[in-house]
Short mmCIF file of C-alpha atoms in Angstrom, two decimals:
data_model
loop_
_atom_site.label_atom_id
_atom_site.label_comp_id
_atom_site.label_asym_id
_atom_site.label_seq_id
_atom_site.Cartn_x
_atom_site.Cartn_y
_atom_site.Cartn_z
CA VAL A 1 -0.42 5.84 4.74
CA ALA A 2 1.70 8.07 6.06
CA ASP A 3 4.16 10.74 4.95
CA ASN A 4 7.24 9.63 5.07
CA SER A 5 8.77 12.84 3.88
CA TYR A 6 10.68 13.21 7.73
CA LYS A 7 12.44 9.77 6.54
CA TRP A 8 15.39 11.18 4.11
CA LYS A 9 18.67 12.50 5.10
CA LYS A 10 19.19 13.26 1.99
CA VAL A 11 16.74 15.34 -0.20
CA PRO A 12 17.29 13.15 -4.03
CA ASP A 13 17.62 14.35 -7.10
CA GLN A 14 16.01 12.61 -9.01
CA LEU A 15 12.50 10.74 -7.54
CA ILE A 16 11.08 7.14 -8.34
CA ILE A 17 7.58 6.65 -7.99
CA ASN A 18 6.52 3.20 -8.85
CA VAL A 19 2.67 2.87 -9.98
CA PRO A 20 1.74 -0.98 -10.61
CA SER A 21 -1.36 -1.82 -12.02
CA SER A 22 -3.42 -1.85 -8.90
CA GLY A 23 -2.80 2.44 -9.13
CA GLU A 24 -0.79 2.13 -5.45
CA MET A 25 1.99 4.48 -5.54
CA ILE A 26 5.42 2.97 -4.01
CA VAL A 27 8.27 5.19 -3.58
CA ASN A 28 11.58 3.33 -1.13
CA LYS A 29 9.53 0.61 -0.69
CA GLU A 30 6.49 2.85 0.95
CA LYS A 31 3.39 3.30 -0.10
CA TYR A 32 1.72 6.57 -0.45
CA ASP A 33 -1.79 7.96 -1.52
CA ILE A 34 -1.94 11.10 -3.62
CA ASN A 35 -2.81 13.10 -0.75
CA ASN A 36 0.72 12.07 1.07
CA ILE A 37 3.04 12.02 -2.76
CA GLU A 38 1.78 16.00 -2.91
CA LYS A 39 2.94 16.15 0.62
CA LEU A 40 6.40 14.39 -0.38
CA LEU A 41 6.70 16.26 -3.41
CA ASN A 42 6.42 19.32 -1.57
CA ASN A 43 8.55 19.23 0.94
CA LEU A 44 11.62 17.68 -1.46
CA VAL A 45 11.19 20.38 -3.64
CA ARG A 46 11.34 22.72 -1.17
CA SER A 47 15.00 21.73 -0.35
CA ASN A 48 15.67 20.32 -4.37
CA PRO A 49 14.02 22.76 -6.67
CA LYS A 50 15.70 21.05 -9.43
CA LEU A 51 13.74 17.72 -8.48
CA ALA A 52 13.00 15.62 -11.31
CA VAL A 53 10.50 12.51 -10.97
CA VAL A 54 10.68 9.12 -12.84
CA ILE A 55 7.06 8.00 -13.09
CA ARG A 56 7.34 3.38 -13.74
CA GLY A 57 4.06 2.86 -14.20
CA ASP A 58 2.27 -1.38 -14.91
CA LYS A 59 1.79 -1.08 -18.73
CA LYS A 60 -2.09 -2.24 -17.75
CA LEU A 61 -1.86 1.55 -15.57
CA TYR A 62 -4.93 3.73 -16.60
CA TYR A 63 -4.02 7.13 -17.83
CA ARG A 64 -5.99 8.85 -14.81
CA GLU A 65 -3.65 7.49 -12.55
CA VAL A 66 -0.34 9.41 -14.27
CA SER A 67 -2.87 12.18 -14.04
CA LYS A 68 -3.08 12.67 -10.62
CA ILE A 69 0.79 12.38 -10.14
CA LEU A 70 1.53 14.81 -13.43
CA THR A 71 -0.72 17.34 -11.82
CA CYS A 72 1.08 17.40 -8.69
CA CYS A 73 4.08 18.01 -9.81
CA SER A 74 2.75 20.86 -11.87
CA ARG A 75 1.24 22.16 -8.40
CA ASN A 76 4.32 22.02 -7.19
CA ASN A 77 6.40 23.55 -10.03
CA ILE A 78 8.21 20.44 -11.23
CA TRP A 79 8.82 20.14 -15.06
CA ASP A 80 11.66 17.20 -14.53
CA ILE A 81 9.37 14.51 -15.71
CA THR A 82 10.51 11.28 -17.11
CA PHE A 83 8.11 8.03 -17.85
CA ALA A 84 9.19 4.42 -17.57
CA THR A 85 7.00 1.12 -17.84
CA LEU A 86 6.86 -1.88 -15.60
CA GLU A 87 6.51 -5.14 -17.86
CA THR A 88 4.98 -7.74 -15.93
CA GLU A 89 3.36 -10.90 -16.81
#
């Protein structure tokens, strides 16, 4: 899994991180591991200090997976965080 932040033409105001029950992290249809999520957040917040993050997690997702993302946000001074759940059958 590579850091794909160089693909961003414009830094978004809001980054949506989808986390299905498998725990993998998906942004714009690209899979990321936790290290590359951190790099992505770091690169994006440098260009947009008001970056907001939406974590969309499956209802069966363990909190420890969400906690990893929250830690990355905290280390990058991202405090505008919203949660949403993905219902899967």
